[in-house]
Coordinates of C-alpha atoms and ligand atoms in Angstrom, one line a residue:
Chain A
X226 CA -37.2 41.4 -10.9
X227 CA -37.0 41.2 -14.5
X228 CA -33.5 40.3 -15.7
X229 CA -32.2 40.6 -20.1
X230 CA -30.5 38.2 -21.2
X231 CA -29.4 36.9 -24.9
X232 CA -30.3 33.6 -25.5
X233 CA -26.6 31.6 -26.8
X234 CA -28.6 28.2 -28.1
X235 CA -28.4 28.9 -31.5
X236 CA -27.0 31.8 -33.8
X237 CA -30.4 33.7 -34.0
X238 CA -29.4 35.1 -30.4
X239 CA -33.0 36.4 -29.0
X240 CA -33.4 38.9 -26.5
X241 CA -34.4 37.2 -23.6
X242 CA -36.7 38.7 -21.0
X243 CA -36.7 37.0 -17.8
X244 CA -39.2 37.5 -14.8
X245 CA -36.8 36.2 -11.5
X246 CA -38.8 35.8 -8.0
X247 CA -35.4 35.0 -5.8
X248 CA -34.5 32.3 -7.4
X249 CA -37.1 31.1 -9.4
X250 CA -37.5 31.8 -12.7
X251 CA -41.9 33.1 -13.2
X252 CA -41.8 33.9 -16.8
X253 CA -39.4 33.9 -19.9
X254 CA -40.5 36.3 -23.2
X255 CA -39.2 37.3 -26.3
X256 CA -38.0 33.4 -26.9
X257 CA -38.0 32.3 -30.8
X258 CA -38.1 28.8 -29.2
X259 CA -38.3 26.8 -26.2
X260 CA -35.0 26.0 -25.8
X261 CA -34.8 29.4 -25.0
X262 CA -37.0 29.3 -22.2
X263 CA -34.7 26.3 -21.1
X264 CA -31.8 28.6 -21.2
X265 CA -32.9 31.2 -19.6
X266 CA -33.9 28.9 -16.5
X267 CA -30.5 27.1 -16.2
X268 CA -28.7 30.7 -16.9
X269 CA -30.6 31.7 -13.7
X270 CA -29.9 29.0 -11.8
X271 CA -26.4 28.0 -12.7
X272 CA -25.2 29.3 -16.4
X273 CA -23.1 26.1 -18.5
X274 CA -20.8 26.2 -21.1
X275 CA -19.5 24.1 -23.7
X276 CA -15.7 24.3 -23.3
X277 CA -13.3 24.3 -26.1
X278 CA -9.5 24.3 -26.1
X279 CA -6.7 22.3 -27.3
X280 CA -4.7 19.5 -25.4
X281 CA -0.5 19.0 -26.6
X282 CA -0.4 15.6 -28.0
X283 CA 3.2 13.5 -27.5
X284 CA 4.8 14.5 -31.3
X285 CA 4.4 18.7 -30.4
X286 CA 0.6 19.0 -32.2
X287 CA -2.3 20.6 -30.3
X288 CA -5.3 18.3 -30.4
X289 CA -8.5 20.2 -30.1
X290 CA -10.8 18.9 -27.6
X291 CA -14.5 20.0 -26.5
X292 CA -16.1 19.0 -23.1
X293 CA -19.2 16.8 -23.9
X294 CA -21.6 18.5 -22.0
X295 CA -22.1 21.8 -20.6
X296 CA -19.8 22.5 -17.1
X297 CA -20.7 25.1 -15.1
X298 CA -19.3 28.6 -16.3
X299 CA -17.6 29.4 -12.5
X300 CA -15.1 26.5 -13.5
X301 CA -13.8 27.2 -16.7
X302 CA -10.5 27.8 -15.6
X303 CA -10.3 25.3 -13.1
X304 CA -10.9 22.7 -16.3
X305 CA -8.3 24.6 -18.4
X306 CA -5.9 24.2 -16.1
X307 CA -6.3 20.5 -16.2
X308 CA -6.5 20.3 -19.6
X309 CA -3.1 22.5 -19.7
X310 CA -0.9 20.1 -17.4
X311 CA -2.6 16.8 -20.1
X312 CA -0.3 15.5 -22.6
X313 CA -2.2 12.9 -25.0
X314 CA -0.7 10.1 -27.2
X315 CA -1.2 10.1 -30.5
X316 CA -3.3 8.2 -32.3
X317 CA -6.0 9.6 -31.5
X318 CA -9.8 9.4 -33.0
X319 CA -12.7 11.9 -33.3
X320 CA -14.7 11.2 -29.9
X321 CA -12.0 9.9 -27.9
X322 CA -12.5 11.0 -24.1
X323 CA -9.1 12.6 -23.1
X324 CA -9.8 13.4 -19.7
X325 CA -12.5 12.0 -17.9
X326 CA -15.0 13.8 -15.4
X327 CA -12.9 16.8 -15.7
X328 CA -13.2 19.2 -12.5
X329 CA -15.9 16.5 -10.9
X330 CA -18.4 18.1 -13.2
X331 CA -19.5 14.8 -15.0
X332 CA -18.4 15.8 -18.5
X333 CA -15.4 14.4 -20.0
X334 CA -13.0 15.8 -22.2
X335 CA -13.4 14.5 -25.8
X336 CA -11.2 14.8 -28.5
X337 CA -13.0 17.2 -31.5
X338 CA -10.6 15.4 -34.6
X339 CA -8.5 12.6 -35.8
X340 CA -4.7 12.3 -35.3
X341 CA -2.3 9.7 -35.6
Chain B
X1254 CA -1.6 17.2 -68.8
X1255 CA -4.8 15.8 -67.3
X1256 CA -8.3 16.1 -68.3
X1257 CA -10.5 15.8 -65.8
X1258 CA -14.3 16.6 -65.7
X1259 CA -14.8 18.8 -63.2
X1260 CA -12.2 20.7 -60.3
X1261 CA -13.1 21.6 -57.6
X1262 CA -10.5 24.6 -56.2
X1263 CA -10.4 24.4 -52.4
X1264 CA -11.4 21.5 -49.8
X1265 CA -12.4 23.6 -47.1
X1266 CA -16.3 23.4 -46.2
X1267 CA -17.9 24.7 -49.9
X1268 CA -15.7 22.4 -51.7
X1269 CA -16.1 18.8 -49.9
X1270 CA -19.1 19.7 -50.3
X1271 CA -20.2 20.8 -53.6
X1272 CA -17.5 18.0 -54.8
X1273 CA -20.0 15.4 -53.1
X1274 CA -23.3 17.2 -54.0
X1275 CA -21.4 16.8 -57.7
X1276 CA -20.8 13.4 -57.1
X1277 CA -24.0 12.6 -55.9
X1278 CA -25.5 14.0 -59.0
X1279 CA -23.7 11.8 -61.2
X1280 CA -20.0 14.0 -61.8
X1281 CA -17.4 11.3 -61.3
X1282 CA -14.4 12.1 -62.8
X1283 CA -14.0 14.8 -60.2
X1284 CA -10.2 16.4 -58.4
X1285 CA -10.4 18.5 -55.6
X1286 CA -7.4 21.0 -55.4
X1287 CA -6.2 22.0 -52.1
X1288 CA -3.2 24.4 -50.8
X1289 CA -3.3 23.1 -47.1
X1290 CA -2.0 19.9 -46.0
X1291 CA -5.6 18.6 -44.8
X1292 CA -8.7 18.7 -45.9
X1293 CA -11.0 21.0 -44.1
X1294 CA -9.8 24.7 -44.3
X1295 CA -10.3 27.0 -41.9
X1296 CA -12.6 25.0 -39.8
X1297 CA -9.6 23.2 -38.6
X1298 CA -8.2 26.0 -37.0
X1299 CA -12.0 27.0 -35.8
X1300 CA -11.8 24.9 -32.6
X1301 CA -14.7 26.6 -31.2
X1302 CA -18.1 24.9 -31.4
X1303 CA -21.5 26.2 -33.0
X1304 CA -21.2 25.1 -36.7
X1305 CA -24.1 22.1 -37.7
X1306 CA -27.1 23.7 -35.8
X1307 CA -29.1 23.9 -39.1
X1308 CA -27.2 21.2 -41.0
X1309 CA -27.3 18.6 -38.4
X1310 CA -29.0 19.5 -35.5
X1311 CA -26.4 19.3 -33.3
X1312 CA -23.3 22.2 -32.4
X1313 CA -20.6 20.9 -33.5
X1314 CA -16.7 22.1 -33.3
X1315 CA -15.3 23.6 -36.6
X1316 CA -12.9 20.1 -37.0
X1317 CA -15.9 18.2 -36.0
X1318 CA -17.8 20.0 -39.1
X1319 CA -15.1 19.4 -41.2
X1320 CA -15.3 15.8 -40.4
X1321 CA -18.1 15.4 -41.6
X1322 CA -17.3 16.2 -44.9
X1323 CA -14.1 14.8 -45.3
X1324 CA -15.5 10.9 -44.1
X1325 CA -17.3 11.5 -47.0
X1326 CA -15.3 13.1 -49.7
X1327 CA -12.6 9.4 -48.5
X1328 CA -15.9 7.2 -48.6
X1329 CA -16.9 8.1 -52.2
X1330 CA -13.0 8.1 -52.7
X1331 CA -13.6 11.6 -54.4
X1332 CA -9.7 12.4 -55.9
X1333 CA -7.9 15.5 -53.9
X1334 CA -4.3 16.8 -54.0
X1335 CA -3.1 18.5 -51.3
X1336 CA 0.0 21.1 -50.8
X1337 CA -1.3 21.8 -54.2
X1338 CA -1.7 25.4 -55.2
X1339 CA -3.6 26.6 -58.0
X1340 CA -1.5 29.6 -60.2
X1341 CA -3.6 30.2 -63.0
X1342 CA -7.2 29.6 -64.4
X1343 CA -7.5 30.4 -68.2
X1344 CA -10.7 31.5 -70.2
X1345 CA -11.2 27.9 -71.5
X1346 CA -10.7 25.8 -67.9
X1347 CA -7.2 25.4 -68.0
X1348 CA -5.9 25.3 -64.5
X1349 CA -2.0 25.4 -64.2
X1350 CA -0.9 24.2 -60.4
X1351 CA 2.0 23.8 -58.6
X1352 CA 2.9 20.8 -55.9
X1353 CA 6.4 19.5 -54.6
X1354 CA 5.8 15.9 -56.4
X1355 CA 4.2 16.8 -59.7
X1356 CA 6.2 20.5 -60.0
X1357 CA 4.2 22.7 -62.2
X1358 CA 0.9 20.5 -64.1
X1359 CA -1.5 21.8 -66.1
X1360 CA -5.0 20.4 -66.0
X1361 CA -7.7 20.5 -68.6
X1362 CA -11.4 20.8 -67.2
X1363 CA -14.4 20.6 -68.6
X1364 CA -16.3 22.5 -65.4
X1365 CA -14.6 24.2 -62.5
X1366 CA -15.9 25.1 -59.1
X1367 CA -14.2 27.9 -57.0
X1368 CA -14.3 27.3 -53.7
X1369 CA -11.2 29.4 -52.8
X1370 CA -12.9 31.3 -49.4
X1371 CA -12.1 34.1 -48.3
X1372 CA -9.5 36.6 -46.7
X1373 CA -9.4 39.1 -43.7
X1374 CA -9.3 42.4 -44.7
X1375 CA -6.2 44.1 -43.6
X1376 CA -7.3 47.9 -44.3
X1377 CA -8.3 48.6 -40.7
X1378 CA -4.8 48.3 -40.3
X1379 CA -3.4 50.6 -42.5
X1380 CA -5.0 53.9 -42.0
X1381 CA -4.0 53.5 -38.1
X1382 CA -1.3 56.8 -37.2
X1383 CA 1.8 55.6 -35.3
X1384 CA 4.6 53.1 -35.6
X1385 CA 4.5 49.2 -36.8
X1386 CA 5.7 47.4 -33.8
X1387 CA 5.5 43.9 -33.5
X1388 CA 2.3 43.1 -31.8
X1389 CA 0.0 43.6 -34.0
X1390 CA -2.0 41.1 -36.0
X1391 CA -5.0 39.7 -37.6
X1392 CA -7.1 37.6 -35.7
X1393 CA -7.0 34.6 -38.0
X1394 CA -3.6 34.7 -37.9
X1395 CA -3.7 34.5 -33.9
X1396 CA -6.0 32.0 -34.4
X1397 CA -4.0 29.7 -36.0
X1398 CA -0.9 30.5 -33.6
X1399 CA -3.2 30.1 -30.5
X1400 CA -5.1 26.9 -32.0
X1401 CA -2.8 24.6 -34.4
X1402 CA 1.0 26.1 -32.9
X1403 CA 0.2 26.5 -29.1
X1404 CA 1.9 29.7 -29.2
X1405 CA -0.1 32.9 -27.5
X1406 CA 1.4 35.7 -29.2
X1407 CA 0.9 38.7 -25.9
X1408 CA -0.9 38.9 -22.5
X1409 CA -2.8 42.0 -23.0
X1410 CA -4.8 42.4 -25.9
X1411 CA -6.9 44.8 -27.4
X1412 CA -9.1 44.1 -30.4
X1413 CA -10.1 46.2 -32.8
X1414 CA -13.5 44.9 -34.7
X1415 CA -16.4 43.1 -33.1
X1416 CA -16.6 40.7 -36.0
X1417 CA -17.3 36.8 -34.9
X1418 CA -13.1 35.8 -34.9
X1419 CA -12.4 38.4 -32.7
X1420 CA -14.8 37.9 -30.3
X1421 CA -14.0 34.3 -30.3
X1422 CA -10.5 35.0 -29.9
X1423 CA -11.2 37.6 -26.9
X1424 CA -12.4 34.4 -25.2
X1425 CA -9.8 32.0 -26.1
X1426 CA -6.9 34.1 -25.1
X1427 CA -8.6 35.0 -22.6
X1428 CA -9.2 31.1 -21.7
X1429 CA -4.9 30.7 -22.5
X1430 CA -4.3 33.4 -19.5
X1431 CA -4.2 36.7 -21.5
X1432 CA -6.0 39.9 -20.2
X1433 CA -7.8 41.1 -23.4
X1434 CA -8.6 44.8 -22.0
X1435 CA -11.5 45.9 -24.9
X1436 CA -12.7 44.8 -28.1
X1437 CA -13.5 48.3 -30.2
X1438 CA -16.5 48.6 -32.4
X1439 CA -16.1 51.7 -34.7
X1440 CA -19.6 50.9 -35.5
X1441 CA -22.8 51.7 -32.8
X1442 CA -23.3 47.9 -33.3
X1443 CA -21.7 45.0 -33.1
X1444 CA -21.1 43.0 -36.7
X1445 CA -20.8 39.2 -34.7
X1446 CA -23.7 37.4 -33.3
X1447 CA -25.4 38.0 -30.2
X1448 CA -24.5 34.9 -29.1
X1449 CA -21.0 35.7 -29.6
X1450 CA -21.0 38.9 -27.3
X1451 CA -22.6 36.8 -24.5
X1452 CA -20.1 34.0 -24.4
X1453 CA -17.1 35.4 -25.6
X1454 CA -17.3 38.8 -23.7
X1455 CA -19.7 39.7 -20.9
X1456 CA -19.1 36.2 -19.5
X1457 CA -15.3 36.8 -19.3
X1458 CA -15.9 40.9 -18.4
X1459 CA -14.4 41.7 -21.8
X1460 CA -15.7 45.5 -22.6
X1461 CA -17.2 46.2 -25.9
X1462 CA -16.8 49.6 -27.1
X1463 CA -19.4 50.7 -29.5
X1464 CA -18.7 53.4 -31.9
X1465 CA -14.9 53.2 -30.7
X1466 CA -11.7 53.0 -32.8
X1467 CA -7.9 52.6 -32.6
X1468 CA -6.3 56.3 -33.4
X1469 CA -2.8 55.8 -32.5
X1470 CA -0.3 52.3 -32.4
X1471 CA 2.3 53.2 -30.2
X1472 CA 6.2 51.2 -29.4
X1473 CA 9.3 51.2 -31.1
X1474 CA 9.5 47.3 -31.8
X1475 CA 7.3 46.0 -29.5
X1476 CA 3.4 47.6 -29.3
X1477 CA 3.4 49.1 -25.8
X1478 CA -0.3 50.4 -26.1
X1479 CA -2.9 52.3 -28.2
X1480 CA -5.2 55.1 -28.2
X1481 CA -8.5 54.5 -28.7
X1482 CA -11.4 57.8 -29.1
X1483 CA -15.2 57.6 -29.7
X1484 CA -16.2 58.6 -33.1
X1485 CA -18.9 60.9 -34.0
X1486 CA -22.1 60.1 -36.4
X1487 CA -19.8 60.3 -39.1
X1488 CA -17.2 58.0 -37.8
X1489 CA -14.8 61.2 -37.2
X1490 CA -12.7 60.1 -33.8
X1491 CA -14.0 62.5 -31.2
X1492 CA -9.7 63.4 -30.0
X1493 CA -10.9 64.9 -26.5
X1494 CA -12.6 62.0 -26.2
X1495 CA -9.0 59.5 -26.5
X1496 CA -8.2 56.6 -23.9
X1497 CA -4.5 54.9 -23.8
X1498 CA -4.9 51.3 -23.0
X1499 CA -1.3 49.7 -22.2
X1500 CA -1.4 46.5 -24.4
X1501 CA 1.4 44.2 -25.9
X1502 CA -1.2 43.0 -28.4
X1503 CA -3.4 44.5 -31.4
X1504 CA -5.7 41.9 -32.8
X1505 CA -7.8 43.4 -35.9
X1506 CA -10.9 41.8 -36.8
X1507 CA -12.2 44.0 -39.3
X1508 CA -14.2 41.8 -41.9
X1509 CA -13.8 39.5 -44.7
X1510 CA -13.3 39.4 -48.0
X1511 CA -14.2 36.8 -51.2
X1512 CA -10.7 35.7 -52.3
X1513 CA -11.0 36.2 -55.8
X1514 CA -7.0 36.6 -56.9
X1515 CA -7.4 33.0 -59.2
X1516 CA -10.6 34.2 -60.8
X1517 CA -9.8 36.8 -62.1
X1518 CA -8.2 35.7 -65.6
X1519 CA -11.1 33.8 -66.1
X1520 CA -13.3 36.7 -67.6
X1521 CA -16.1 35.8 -65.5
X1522 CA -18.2 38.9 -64.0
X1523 CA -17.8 40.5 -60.3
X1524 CA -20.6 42.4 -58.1
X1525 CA -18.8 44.8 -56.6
X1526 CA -20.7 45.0 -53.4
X1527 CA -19.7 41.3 -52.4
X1528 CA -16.7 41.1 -54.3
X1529 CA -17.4 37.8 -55.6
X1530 CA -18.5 36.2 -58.9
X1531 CA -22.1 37.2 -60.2
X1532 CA -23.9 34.1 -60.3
X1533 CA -27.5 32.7 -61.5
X1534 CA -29.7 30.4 -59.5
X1535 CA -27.3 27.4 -59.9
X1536 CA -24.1 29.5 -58.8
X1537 CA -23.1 29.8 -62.1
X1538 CA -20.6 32.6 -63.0
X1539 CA -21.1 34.4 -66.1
X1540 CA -18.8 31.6 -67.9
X1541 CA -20.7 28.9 -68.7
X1542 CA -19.3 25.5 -66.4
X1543 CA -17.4 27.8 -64.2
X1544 CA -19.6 28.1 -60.8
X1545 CA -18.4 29.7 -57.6
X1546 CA -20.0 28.7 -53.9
X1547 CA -19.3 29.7 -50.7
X1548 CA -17.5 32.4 -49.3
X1549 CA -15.5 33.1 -52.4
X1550 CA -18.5 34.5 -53.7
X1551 CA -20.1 36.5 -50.7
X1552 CA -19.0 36.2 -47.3
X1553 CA -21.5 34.4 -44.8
X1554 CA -21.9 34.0 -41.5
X1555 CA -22.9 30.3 -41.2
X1556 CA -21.3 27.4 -42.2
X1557 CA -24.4 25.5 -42.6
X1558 CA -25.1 28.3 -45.3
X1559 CA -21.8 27.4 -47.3
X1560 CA -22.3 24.0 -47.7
X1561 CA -26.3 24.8 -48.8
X1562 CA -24.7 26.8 -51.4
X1563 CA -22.0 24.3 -52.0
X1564 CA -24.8 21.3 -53.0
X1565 CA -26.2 23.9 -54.9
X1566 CA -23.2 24.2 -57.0
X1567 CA -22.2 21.0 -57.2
X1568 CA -25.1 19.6 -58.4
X1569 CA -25.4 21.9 -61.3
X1570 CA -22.0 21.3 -62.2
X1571 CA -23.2 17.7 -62.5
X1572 CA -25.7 18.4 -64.7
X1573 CA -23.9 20.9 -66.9
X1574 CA -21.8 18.3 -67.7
X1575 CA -24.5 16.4 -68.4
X1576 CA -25.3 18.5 -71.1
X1577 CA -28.8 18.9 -68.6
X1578 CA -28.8 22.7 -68.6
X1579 CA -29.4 25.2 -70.8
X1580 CA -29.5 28.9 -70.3
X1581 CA -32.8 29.8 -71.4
X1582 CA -34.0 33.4 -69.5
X1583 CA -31.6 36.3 -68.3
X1584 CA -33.2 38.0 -65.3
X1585 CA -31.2 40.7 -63.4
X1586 CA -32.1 41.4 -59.7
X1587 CA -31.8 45.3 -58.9
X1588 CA -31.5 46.3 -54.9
X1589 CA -32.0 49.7 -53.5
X1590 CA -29.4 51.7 -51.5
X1591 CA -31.6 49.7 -47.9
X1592 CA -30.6 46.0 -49.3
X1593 CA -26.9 45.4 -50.4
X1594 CA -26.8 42.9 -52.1
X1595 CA -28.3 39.8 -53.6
X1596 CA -27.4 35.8 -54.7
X1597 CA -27.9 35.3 -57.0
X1598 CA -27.8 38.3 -58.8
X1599 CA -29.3 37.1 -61.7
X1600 CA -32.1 34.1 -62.7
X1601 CA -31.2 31.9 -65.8
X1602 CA -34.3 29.4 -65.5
X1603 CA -37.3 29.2 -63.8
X1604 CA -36.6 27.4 -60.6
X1605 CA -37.6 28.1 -57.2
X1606 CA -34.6 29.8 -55.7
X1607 CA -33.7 30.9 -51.9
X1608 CA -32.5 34.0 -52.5
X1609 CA -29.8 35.4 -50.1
X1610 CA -29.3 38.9 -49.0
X1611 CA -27.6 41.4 -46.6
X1612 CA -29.4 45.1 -45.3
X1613 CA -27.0 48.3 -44.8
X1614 CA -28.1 49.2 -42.0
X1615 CA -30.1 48.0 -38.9
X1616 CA -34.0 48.5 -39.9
X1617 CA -37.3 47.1 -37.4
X1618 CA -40.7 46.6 -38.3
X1619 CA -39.8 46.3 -42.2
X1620 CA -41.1 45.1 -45.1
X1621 CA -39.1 43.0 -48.2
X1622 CA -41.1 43.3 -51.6
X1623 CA -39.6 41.7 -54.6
X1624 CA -41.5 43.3 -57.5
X1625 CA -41.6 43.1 -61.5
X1626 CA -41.9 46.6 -61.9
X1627 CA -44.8 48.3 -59.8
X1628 CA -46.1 44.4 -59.3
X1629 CA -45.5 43.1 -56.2
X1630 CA -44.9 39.5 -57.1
X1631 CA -43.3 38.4 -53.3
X1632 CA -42.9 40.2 -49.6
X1633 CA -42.3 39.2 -46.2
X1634 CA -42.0 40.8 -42.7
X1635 CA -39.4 41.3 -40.8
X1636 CA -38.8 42.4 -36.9
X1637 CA -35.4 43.1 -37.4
X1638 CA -33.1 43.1 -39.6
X1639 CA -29.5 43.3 -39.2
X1640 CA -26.6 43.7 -41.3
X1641 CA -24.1 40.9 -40.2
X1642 CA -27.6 38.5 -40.1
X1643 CA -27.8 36.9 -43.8
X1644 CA -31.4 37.2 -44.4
X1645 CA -33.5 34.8 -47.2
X1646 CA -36.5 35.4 -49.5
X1647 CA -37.7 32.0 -51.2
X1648 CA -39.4 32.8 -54.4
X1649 CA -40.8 30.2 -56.7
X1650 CA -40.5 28.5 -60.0
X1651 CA -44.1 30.6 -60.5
X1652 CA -43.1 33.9 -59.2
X1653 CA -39.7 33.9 -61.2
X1654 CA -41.5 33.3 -64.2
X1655 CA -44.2 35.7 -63.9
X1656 CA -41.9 38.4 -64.5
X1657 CA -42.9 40.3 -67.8
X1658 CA -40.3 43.6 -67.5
X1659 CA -37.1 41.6 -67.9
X1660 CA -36.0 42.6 -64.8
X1661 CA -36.9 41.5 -61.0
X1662 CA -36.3 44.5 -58.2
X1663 CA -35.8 43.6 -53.9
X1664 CA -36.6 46.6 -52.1
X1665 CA -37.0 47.4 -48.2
X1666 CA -40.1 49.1 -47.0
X1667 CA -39.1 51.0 -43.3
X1668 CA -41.6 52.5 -41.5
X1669 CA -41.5 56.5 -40.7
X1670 CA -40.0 56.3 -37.8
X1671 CA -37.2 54.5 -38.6
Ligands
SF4_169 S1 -34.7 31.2 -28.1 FE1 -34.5 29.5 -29.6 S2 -34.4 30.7 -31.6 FE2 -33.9 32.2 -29.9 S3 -31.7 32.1 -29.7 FE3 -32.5 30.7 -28.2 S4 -32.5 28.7 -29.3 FE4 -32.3 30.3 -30.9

């Protein structure tokens, strides 16, 4: 089965054409680069995200946060609703893990700024 | 008042960094001037990540971008006001500015570098039929309630423009628990990244309707819905063709534009294509010591690209000061109806120069010549070309000054069957 998918590595977005035997992944084209290829072989298997949101801090600011790895795309919301019921106290620094293993996916939840 | 050598006018991502490219270069009686209360801009309210790839390698979120640049701007202990808003520049680099300590100042500078950004265009809005209820909005402006306020302004959205903050903002309210029922694209493409569509839409089942506009806004003081119709070829809404989509939330996301307001008195020349400054290789307006970088003078799609441009700018300002420049050539660059525009516009020494552009349309297969009349002097292929995609052509110190007509010309070469 051939499957089309757009490569989300980088801005340049290529057209991904991706040749799928059940769940194996034969052949990737139309790739600028092989982190495309790399993409297209976890998208088939089990597409990540890099989530980004914000997390209420103790004075009424919103801290923005990031995950530091890629999670697995079925549980987004499953991490946002964590991250919703998460108050952090301030100060904070860039880097800082907020929540950790978030979801039992591994990544943590690290803070994307300073605030104090 | 206060002389100072060079200002920089805004601290988001082109001025921290053409303020330390400036530095760098040897500037060091420099102020940056900011309005905000931080450093940073609107990458601060950009939680979202995919800024750095080309800069560092590495995707970064817009405050971690930011960051960056402002560890630097505090290590080189680089001068800034905040809260400060800039009134008035005069002909001869007199900046009048307002701030709650100082009042109203007035600061003498030998060089200036705008680095105001830009502004969403509100004109989508205005030609829409129907009443003004509340509900309807920018999508910067829910950007910043959603992101720096915590407040999520409706819980079913439509969007009208597939430019980048929209589609970012389909996914984050859609990641806050609204239902954001269809992003509409007047256009038969999208104007935001590939990328963008992927992540932001089809992985939440967000709709994107091509060649689709808002025709009608309808509540009394609350938006209750809209109409939206397919247009024709001509962008005519097709009205047998009209959908009402229920919806307590109109986010436009129509495009950007240079925020030019402050630059105005300063006599310096405009391209009206990118409505920003016409600059020379070094981002030098047409006033000598006055230079303009990032999306005050064209709007771009990367980051990365702004704070390029920035370093560009803030190195010459350096070495204008410096007395190290001297405008020698005047070399204009003509495009046809295919490419836009360019920047620079216009070559005022012989230095190899990346120069960026933007097509009309979407074009395969095509060719970029830069000529000197009928002499090609530069051309590269290009699979596609796309017009929210900034595209580059580097020409050289040698090419530049291999010009005899006075005049350089960028032109697109489509195949037939395009
Ligand atoms: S294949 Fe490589 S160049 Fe193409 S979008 Fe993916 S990362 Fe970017």
């Amino acid at each position: 089965m051939i499957k089309n998918l757009t490569c989300i590595v980088c801005p340049i977005g290529c057209n991904l054409e991706v040749e799928v035997e059940g769940n194996k992944v034969k052949r990737v084209s139309g790739n600028e680069c092989k982190r495309g290829e790399l993409y297209a072989r976890s998208e088939t298997v089990q597409p990540v995200r890099t989530l980004t949101t914000t997390v209420l801090t103790d004075d009424g600011r919103l801290l923005p946060v990031r995950t530091d790895k890629p999670i697995p795309k079925n549980l987004i919301f499953e991490c946002m609703k964590e991250i919703n019921r998460k108050t952090v106290s301030l100060p904070i620094k860039i880097g800082d893990v907020i929540i950790e293993n978030i979801a039992k996916t591994g990544a943590n939840i690290i803070a994307s700024k300073n605030m104090g | 008042m206060k002389n100072v050598d060079l200002v920089v006018i805004g601290a988001g991502p082109a001025g921290m960094s053409a303020a330390i490219s400036a530095y760098n270069s040897g500037a060091k009686d420099i102020l940056i001037l900011e309005r905000d209360s931080e450093l940073g801009g609107i990458l601060q309210q950009c939680i979202h990540n995919g800024f750095g790839l080309h800069k560092f390698n590495e995707e970064l979120t817009g405050p971690e971008y930011a960051w960056r640049y402002l560890k630097k701007v505090q290590e080189l202990k680089i001068p800034y006001l905040l809260g400060t808003m800039v009134t008035e520049i005069t002909k001869d680099k007199k900046i009048i500015a307002i701030n709650p300590s100082e009042g109203i100042f007035e600061i003498q500078a030998k060089a200036i570098i705008l680095a105001m950004g830009c502004r969403e265009r509100s004109k989508g809005a205005l030609n829409i039929p129907g009443s003004r209820p509340v509900g309807v909005y920018s999508a910067g402006t829910v950007q910043k309630y959603v992101n720096l306020k915590g407040y999520l302004p409706g819980n079913e959205a439509v969007i009208l423009g597939s430019g980048d903050i929209g589609l970012i903002m389909a996914r984050r309210m859609t990641l806050e628990g609204a239902k954001v029922k269809a992003v509409c694209e007047i256009m038969p493409y999208s104007s935001g990244l590939a990328r963008n569509i992927q992540q932001c839409l089809n992985d939440f089942d967000i709709p994107l309707k091509l060649s689709h506009t808002v025709v009608e806004i309808h509540g009394k003081s609350r938006l209750t819905g809209v109409t939206i119709a397919k247009v024709d070829e001509n962008l005519k809404p097709i009205m047998d063709k009209k959908e009402y989509i229920p919806c307590d939330t109109l986010l436009l996301s129509v495009g950007l534009i240079p925020e030019n307001e402050l630059s105005k008195n300063i006599g310096i020349e405009f391209d009206s294509v990118t409505q920003g400054p016409v600059v020379d290789q070094n981002r030098q307006t047409t006033v000598p010591g006055v230079f303009a970088c990032g999306n005050v003078l064209h709007v771009h799609d990367l980051v990365d690209y702004v704070s390029d441009e920035a370093e560009i700018a803030g190195k010459a300002a350096a070495h204008y000061l410096n007395q190290k420049a001297g405008e020698t050539i005047n070399i204009p660059i003509k495009t046809d109806g295919k490419i836009r525009y360019t920047v620079p516009q216009r070559f005022t020494e012989y230095k190899n120069t990346v120069l960026y552009f933007r097509t009309a349309n979407v074009y395969s297969n095509a060719t970029i010549n830069v000529r000197d009349g009928d002499k090609i002097i530069c051309s590269k292929k290009k699979r596609k070309l796309l017009p929210a995609t900034m595209e580059t052509i580097t020409l050289t110190k040698e090419m530049i000054s291999s010009v005899n007509s006075g005049c350089m010309s960028i032109e697109l070469e489509v195949a037939e069957n395009d």
